[in-house]
Short mmCIF file of C-alpha atoms in Angstrom, two decimals:
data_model
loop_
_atom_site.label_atom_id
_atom_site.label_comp_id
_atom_site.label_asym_id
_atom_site.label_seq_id
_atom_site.Cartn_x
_atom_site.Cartn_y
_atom_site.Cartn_z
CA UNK A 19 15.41 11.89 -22.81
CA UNK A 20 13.25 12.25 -25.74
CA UNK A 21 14.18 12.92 -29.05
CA UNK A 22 12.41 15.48 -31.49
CA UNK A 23 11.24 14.76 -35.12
CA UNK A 24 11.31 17.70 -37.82
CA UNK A 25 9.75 17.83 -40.95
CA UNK A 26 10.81 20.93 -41.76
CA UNK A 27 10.58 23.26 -45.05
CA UNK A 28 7.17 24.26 -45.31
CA UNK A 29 5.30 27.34 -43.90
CA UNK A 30 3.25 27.89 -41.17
CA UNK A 31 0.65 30.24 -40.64
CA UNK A 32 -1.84 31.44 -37.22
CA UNK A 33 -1.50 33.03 -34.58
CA UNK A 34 0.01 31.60 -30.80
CA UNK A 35 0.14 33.02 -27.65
CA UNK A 36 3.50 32.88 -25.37
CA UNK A 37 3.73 31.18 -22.31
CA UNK A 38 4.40 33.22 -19.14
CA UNK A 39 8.22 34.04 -18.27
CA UNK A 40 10.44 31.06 -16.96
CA UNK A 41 12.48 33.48 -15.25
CA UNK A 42 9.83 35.79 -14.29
CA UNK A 43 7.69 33.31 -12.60
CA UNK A 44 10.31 31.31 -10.24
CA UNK A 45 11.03 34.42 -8.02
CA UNK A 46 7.74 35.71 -8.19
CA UNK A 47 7.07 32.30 -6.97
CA UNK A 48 9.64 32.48 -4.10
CA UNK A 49 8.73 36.09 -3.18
CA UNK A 50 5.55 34.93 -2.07
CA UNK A 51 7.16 33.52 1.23
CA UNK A 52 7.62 37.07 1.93
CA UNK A 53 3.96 37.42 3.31
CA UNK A 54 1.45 35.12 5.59
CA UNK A 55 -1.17 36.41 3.09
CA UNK A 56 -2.82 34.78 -0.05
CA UNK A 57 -0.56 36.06 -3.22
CA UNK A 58 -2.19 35.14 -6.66
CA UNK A 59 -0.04 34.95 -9.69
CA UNK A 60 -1.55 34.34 -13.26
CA UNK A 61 -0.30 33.20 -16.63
CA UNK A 62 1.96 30.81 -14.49
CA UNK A 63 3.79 28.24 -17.36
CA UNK A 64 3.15 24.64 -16.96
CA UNK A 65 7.01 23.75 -16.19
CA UNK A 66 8.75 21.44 -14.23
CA UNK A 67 10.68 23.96 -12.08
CA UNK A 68 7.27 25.36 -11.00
CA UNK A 69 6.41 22.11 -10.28
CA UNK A 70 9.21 21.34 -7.54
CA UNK A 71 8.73 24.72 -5.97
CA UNK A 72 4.87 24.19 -5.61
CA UNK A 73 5.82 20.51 -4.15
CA UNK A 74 8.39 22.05 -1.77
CA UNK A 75 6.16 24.93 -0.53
CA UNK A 76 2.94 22.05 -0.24
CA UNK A 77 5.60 20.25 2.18
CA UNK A 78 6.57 22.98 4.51
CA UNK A 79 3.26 23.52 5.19
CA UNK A 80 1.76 26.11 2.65
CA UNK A 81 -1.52 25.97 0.81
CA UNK A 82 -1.39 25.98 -3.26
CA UNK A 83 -4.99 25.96 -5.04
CA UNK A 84 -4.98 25.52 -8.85
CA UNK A 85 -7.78 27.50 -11.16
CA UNK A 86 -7.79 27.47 -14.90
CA UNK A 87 -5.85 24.32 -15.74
CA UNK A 88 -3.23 25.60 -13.23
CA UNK A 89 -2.36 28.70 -14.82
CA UNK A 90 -3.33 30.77 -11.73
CA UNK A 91 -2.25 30.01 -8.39
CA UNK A 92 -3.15 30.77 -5.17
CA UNK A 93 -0.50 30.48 -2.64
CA UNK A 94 -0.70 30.91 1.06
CA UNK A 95 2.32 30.54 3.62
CA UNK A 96 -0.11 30.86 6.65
CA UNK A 97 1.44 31.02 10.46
CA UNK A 98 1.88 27.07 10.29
CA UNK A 99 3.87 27.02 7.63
CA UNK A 100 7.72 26.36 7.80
CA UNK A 101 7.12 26.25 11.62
CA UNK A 102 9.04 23.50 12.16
CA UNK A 103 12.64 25.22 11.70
CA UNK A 104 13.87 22.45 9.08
CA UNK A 105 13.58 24.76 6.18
CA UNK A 106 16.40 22.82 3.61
CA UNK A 107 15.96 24.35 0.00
CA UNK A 108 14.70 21.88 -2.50
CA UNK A 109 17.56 20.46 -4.76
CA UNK A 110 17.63 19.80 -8.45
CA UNK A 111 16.63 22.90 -9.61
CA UNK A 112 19.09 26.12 -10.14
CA UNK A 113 16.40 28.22 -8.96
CA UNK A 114 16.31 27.12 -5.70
CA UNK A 115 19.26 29.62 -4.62
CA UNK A 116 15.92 32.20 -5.28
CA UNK A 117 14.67 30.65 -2.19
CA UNK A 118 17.47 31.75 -0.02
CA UNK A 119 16.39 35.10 0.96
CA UNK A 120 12.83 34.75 1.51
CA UNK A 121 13.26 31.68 3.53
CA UNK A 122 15.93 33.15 6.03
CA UNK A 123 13.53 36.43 5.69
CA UNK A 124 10.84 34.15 6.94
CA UNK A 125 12.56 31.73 8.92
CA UNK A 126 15.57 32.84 10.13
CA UNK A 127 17.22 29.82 9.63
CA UNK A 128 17.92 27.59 6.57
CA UNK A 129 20.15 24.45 5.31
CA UNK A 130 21.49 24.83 1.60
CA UNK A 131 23.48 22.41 -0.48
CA UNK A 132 24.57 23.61 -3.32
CA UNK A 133 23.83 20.96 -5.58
CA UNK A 134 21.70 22.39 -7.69
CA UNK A 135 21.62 22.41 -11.40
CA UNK A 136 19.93 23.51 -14.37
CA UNK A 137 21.31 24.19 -17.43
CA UNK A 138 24.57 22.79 -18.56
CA UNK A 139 26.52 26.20 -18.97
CA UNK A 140 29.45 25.32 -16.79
CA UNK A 141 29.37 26.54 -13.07
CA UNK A 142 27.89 29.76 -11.57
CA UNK A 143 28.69 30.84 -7.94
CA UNK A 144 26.68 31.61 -5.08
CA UNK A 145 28.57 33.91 -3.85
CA UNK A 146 27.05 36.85 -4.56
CA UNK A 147 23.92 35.08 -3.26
CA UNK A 148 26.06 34.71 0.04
CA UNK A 149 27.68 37.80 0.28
CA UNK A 150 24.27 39.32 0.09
CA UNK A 151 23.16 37.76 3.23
CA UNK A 152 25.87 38.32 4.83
CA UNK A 153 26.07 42.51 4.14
CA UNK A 154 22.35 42.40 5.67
CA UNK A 155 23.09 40.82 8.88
CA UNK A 156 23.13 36.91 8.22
CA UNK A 157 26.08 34.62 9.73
CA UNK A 158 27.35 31.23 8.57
CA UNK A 159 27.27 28.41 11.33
CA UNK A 160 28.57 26.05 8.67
CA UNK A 161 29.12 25.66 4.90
CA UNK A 162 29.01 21.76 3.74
CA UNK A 163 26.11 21.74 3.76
CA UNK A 164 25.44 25.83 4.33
CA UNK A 165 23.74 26.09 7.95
CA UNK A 166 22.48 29.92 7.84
CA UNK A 167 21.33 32.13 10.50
CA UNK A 168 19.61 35.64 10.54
CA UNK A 169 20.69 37.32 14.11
CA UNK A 170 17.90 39.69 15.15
CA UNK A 171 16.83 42.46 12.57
CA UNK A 172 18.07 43.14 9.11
CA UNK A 173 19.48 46.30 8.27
CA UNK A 174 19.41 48.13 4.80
CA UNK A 175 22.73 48.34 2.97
CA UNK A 176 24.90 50.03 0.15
CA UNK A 177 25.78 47.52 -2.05
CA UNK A 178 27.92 47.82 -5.46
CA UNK A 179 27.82 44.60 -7.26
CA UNK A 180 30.53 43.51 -9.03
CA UNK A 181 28.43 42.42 -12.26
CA UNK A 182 24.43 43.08 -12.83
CA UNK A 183 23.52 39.59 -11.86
CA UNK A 184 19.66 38.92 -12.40
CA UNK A 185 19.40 36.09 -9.62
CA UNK A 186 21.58 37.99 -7.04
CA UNK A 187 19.30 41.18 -7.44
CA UNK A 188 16.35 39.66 -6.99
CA UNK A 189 18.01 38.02 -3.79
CA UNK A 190 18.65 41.92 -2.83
CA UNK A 191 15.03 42.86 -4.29
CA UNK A 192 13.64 40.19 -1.47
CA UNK A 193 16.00 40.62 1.48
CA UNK A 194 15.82 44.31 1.15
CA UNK A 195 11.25 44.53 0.83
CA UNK A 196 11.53 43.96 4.80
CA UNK A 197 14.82 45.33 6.00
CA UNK A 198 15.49 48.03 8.22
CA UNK A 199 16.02 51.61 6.58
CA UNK A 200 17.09 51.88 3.05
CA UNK A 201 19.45 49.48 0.80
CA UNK A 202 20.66 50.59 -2.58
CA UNK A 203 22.19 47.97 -5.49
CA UNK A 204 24.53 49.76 -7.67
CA UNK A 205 24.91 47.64 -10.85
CA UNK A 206 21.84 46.06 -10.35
CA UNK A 207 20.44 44.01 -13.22
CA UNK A 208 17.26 45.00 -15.01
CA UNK A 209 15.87 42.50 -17.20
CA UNK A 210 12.48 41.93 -17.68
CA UNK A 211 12.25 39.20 -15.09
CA UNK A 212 13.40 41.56 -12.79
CA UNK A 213 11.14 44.43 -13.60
CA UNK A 214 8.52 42.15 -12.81
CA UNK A 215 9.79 40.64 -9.35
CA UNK A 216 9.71 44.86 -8.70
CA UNK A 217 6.28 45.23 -9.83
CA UNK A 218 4.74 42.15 -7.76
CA UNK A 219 6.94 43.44 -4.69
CA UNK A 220 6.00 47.04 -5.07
CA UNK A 221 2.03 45.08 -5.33
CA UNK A 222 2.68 43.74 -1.68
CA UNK A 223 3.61 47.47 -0.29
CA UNK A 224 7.39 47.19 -0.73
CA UNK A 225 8.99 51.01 -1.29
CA UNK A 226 10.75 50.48 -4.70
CA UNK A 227 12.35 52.80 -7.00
CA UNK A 228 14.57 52.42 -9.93
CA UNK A 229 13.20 49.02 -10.88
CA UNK A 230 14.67 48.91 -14.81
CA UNK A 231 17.68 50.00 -13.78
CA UNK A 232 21.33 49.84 -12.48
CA UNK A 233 20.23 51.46 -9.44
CA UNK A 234 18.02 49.53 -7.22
CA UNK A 235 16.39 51.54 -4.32
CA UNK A 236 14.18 50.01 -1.66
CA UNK A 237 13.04 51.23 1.46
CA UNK A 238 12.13 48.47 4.11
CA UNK A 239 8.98 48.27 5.15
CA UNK A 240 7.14 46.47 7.94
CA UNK A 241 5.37 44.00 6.46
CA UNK A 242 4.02 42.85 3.20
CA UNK A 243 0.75 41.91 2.03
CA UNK A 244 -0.79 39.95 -0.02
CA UNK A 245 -1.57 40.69 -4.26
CA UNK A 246 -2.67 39.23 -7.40
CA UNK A 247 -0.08 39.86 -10.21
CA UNK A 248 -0.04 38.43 -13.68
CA UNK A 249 3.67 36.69 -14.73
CA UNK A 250 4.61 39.02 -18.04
CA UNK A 251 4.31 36.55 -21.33
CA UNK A 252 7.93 35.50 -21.81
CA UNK A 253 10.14 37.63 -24.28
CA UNK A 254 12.16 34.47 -25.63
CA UNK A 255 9.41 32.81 -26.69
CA UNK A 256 7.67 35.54 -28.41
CA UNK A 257 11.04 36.03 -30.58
CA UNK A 258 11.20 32.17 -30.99
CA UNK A 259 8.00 31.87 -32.38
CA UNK A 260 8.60 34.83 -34.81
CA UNK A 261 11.90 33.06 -35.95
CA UNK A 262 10.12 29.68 -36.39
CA UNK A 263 7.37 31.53 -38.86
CA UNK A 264 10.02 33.54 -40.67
CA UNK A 265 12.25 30.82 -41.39
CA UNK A 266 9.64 28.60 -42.76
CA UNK A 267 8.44 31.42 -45.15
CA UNK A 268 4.70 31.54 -43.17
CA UNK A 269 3.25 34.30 -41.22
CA UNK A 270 2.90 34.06 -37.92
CA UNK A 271 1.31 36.34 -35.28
CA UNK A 272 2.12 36.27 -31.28
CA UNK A 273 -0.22 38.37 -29.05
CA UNK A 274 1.23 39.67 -26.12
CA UNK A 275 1.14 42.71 -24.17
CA UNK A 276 5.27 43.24 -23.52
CA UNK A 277 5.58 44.78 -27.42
CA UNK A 278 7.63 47.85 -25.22
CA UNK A 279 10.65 44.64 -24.47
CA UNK A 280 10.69 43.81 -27.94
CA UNK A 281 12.19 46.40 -29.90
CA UNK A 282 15.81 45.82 -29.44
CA UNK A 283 15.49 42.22 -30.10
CA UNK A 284 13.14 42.76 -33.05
CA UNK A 285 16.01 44.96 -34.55
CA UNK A 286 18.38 41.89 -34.22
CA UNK A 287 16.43 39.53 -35.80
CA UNK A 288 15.59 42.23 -38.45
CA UNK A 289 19.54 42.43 -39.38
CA UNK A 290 19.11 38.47 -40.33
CA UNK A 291 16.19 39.85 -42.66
CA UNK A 292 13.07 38.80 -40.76
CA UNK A 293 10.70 41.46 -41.17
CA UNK A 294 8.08 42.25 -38.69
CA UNK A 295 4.65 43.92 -38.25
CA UNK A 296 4.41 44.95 -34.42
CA UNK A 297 1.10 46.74 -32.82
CA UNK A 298 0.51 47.25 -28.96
CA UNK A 299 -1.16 43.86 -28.30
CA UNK A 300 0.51 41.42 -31.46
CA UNK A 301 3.39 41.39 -33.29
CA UNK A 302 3.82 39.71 -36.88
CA UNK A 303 6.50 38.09 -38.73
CA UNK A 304 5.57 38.95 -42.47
CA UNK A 305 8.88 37.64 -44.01
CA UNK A 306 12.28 36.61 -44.68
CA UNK A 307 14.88 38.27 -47.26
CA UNK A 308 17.92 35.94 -45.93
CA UNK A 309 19.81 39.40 -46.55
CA UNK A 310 22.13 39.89 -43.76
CA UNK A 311 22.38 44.02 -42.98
CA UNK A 312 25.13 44.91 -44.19
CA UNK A 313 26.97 48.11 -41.30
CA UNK A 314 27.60 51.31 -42.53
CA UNK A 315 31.32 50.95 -42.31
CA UNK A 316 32.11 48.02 -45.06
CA UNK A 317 35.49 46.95 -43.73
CA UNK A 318 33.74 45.64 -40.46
CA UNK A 319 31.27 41.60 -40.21
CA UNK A 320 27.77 42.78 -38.97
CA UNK A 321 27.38 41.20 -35.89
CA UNK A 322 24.74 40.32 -33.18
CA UNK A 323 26.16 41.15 -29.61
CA UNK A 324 24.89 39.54 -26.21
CA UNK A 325 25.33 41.22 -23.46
CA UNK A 326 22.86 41.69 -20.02
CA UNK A 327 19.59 43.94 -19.95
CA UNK A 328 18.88 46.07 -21.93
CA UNK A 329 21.51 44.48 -24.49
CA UNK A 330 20.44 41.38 -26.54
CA UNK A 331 19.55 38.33 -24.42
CA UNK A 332 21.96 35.89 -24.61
CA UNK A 333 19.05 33.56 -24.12
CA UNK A 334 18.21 34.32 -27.88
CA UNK A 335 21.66 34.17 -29.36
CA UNK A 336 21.01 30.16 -30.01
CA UNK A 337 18.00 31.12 -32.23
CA UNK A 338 19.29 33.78 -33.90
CA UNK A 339 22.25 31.32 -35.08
CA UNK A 340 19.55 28.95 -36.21
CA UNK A 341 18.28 31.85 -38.37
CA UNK A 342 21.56 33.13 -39.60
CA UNK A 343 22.85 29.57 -41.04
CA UNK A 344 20.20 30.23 -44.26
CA UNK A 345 20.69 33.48 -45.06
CA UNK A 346 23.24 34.52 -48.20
CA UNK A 347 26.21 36.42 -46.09
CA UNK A 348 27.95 36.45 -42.77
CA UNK A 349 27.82 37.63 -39.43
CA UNK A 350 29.11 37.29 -36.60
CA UNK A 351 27.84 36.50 -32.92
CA UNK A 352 29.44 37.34 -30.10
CA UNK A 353 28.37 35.92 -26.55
CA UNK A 354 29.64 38.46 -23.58
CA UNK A 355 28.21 36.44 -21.24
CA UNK A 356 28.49 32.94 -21.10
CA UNK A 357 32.13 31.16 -21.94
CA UNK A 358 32.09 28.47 -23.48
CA UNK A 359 28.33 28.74 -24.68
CA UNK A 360 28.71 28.49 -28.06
CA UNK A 361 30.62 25.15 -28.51
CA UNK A 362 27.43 23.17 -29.61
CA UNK A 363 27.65 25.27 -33.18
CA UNK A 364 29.88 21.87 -34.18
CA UNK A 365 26.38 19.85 -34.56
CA UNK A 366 25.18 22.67 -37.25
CA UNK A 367 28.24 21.24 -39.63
CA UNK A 368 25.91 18.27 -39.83
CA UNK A 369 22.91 20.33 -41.20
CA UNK A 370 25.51 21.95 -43.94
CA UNK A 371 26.35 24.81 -42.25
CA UNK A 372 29.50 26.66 -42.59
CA UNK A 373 30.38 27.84 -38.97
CA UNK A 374 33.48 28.82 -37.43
CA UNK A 375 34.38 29.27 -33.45
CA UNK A 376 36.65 31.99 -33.34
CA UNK A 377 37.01 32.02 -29.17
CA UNK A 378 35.07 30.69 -26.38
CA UNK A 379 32.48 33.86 -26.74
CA UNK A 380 32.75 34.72 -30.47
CA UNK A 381 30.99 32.21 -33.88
CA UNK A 382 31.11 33.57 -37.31
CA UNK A 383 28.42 31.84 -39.27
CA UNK A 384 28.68 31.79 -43.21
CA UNK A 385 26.41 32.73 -45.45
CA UNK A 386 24.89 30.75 -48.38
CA UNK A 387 24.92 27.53 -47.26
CA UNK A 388 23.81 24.03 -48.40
CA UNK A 389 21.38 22.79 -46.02
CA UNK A 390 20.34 19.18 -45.70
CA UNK A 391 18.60 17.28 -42.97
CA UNK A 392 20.61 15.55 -40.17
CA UNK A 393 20.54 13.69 -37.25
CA UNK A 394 22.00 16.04 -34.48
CA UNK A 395 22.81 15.72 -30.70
CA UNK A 396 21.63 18.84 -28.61
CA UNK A 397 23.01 19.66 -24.87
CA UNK A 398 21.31 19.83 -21.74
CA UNK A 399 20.79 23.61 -22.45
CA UNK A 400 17.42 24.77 -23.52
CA UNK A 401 17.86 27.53 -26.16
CA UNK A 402 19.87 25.89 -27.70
CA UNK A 403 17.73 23.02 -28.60
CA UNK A 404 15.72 25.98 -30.48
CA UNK A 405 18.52 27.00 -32.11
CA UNK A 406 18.64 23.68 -33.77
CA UNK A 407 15.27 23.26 -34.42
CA UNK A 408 15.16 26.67 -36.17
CA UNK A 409 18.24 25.36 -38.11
CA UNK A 410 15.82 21.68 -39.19
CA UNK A 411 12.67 23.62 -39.21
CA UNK A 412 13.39 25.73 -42.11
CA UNK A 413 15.13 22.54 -44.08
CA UNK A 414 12.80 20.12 -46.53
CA UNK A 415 12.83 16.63 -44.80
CA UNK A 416 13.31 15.26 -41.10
CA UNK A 417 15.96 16.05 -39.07
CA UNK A 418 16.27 14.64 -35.76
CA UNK A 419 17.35 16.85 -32.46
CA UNK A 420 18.29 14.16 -29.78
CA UNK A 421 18.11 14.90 -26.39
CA UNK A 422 15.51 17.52 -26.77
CA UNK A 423 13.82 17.71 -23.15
CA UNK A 424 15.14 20.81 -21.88
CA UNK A 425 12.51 22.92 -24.21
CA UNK A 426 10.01 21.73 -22.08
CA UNK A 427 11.59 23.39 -19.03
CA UNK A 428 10.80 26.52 -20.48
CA UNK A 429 8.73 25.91 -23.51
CA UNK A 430 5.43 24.22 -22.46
CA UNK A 431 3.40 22.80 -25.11
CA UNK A 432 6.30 24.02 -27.61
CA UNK A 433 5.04 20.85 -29.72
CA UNK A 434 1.32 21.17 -29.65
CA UNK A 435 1.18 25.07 -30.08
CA UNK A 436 3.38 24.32 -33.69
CA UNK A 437 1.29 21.30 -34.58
CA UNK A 438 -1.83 23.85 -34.42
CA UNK A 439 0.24 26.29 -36.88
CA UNK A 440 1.09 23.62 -39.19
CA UNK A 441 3.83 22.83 -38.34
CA UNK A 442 5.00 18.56 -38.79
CA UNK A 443 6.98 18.09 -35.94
CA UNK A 444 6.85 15.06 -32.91
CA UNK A 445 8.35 13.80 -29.42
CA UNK A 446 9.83 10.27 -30.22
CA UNK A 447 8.00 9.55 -27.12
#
């Protein structure tokens, strides 16, 4: 693992442009299975998890070709591919349960193991995943390892989730392109990520309506065909790049095209006093009061809540910590989410700041703070790393994040796209 160096306190200044969406591009990636045809996806991220998928697909049989530095793919699973009947899903990766509907789609047969992992946030079923399959026809032959079987046709379904899951709807998204008659997803989740899993579906001839939504409504068609889609850039980064530029007292504007996802999460960032030009194609962190917004009724702590689609990601709530511990007041975040995802705040004691856990979902952060540089240890979690870094970046010497990796996961060329801003920071190796 390598570490990450951090000369942090002075400004940077330019202009970046995001990366395409982590979690946009690995079931856009899977959904291709869906089709014999050639499916082109651009602005695809340079990450590892695209990586594996590519190398799993390449040894099943498909075709991948590579144009502009491997940004835009061309995939093909043509009538020789996955012909063999061994189709076991890929391990290592947490997206790989993505691959579970397409391949039995495809297939109709597939070995899973569920050891999978990505980020350490504690464990997160299948079942959902499972029960999916199951409602559309699918039968279990055996479960260590899974041994899954699709029975003749699949049939649309009613389905009422019992939380808007953004992996197990795009599992329904998938299963449902191709299934007899209608399916409907009550509680469906509609992040961005999802939206555009909808969109490249809907490209192939799918019958989708509601994408955005808590109710998901597809009507199965025969086939699908082949498209060329764009991956949207991704929404985290654009906000982490604005943070990084605010906190260091520099300007910094990111162009993208999804200004429409922003606004909510804009408004967030704007009650840590980040302030914010936004147009249709850019949008421009001007400055940084350190003034937290104070609520209308003065007995209650402002506060930053996370909470699914379209609340504030709890993707961001790392790196809108690493704002909050320099500005002059508190606040409090409070992660509806994930338990337990807010126990690394303990290494931000070491930078000087003033935090308190109040639960497993709740942190109050103090204002006016003491910063110094330190030497901290990050978790095998990828925001927050950022959340740190914001934390050094906007502190005069070098600070050290150890363990620092998992940015790249999502993040690629994180270092090199700050070095080009001005920014003095360095992989140990």
């Amino acid at each position: 693992m390598a570490d990450l160096f951090v000369d942090g306190g002075n400004p940077i200044e330019g202009t970046v442009f995001p990366s395409g969406n982590k979690n946009a591009v690995l079931p856009m990636l899977c959904a291709t299975l869906l089709t014999d045809e050639p499916v082109t996806l651009e602005n695809v991220p340079d990450i590892s998890d695209v990586t594996k998928i590519l190398d799993y697909f390449e040894r099943m049989g498909s075709t991948v070709s590579r144009e502009d530095g491997g940004s835009t793919l061309t995939i093909r699973h043509d009538f020789d591919a996955f012909a063999d009947g061994k189709a076991e899903l890929p391990l290592g990766i947490r997206s790989a349960v993505l691959l579970l509907a397409p391949v039995v789609v495809r297939t109709g047969k597939l070995t899973f193991d569920t050891d999978a992992k990505g980020c350490a946030l504690g464990l997160r079923e299948i079942d959902p995943h499972l029960e999916i399959l199951q409602q559309f026809g699918c039968s279990f032959v055996s479960t260590q390892p899974y041994d899954i079987r699709r029975d003749g046709a699949l049939t649309g379904q009613q389905i009422w989730a019992d939380y808007a899951s953004v992996t197990a709807t795009e599992t329904f998204a998938m299963i449902a392109a191709t299934a007899n008659g209608t399916s409907v997803l009550m509680n469906a989740a509609s992040e961005p990520h999802v939206q555009a899993l909808c969109e490249m579906l809907r490209s192939m001839g799918a019958n989708i309506e509601g994408g955005g939504t808590s109710r998901l409504t597809i009507s199965g068609v025969d086939r699908l065909g082949g498209a060329r889609v764009r991956v949207p850039d991704d929404h985290h980064e654009v906000a982490t790049f604005l943070a990084i530029g605010g906190v260091t007292g520099g300007r910094v504007t990111v162009k993208t095209d999804i200004t429409p996802h922003m606004t909510l999460i804009l408004r967030q960032f704007a009650k840590l006093g980040l302030q914010f030009e936004v147009a249709d194609d850019a949008i421009t962190v001007t400055g940084w009061t350190r003034e937290v917004a104070r609520p209308f009724t003065r007995e209650m702590l402002p506060k930053i809540e996370a909470a699914p689609w379209p609340y504030f990601p709890a993707d961001l709530l790392p790196q809108a910590i690493g704002v909050a511990v320099g500005c002059n007041s508190e606040i409090m975040f409070w992660n509806k989410i994930y338990e337990g995802a807010l126990g690394w705040s303990s290494e931000l004691a070491k930078f000087g700041a003033r935090v308190n856990l109040s639960d497993p979902h709740r942190l109050i952060v103090f204002g006016g703070n003491s910063l110094r540089p330190a030497i901290v240890e990050a978790p095998y979690i990828i925001r927050v790393v950022l959340g740190l870094f914001l934390t050094a970046i906007q502190i005069k010497g070098q600070s050290i994040i150890r363990n620092a990796d998992p940015i790249r996961r999502a993040h690629p060329h994180f270092v090199e796209k700050l070095t080009e801003l001005g920014a003095t920071v360095r992989w140990s190796s």
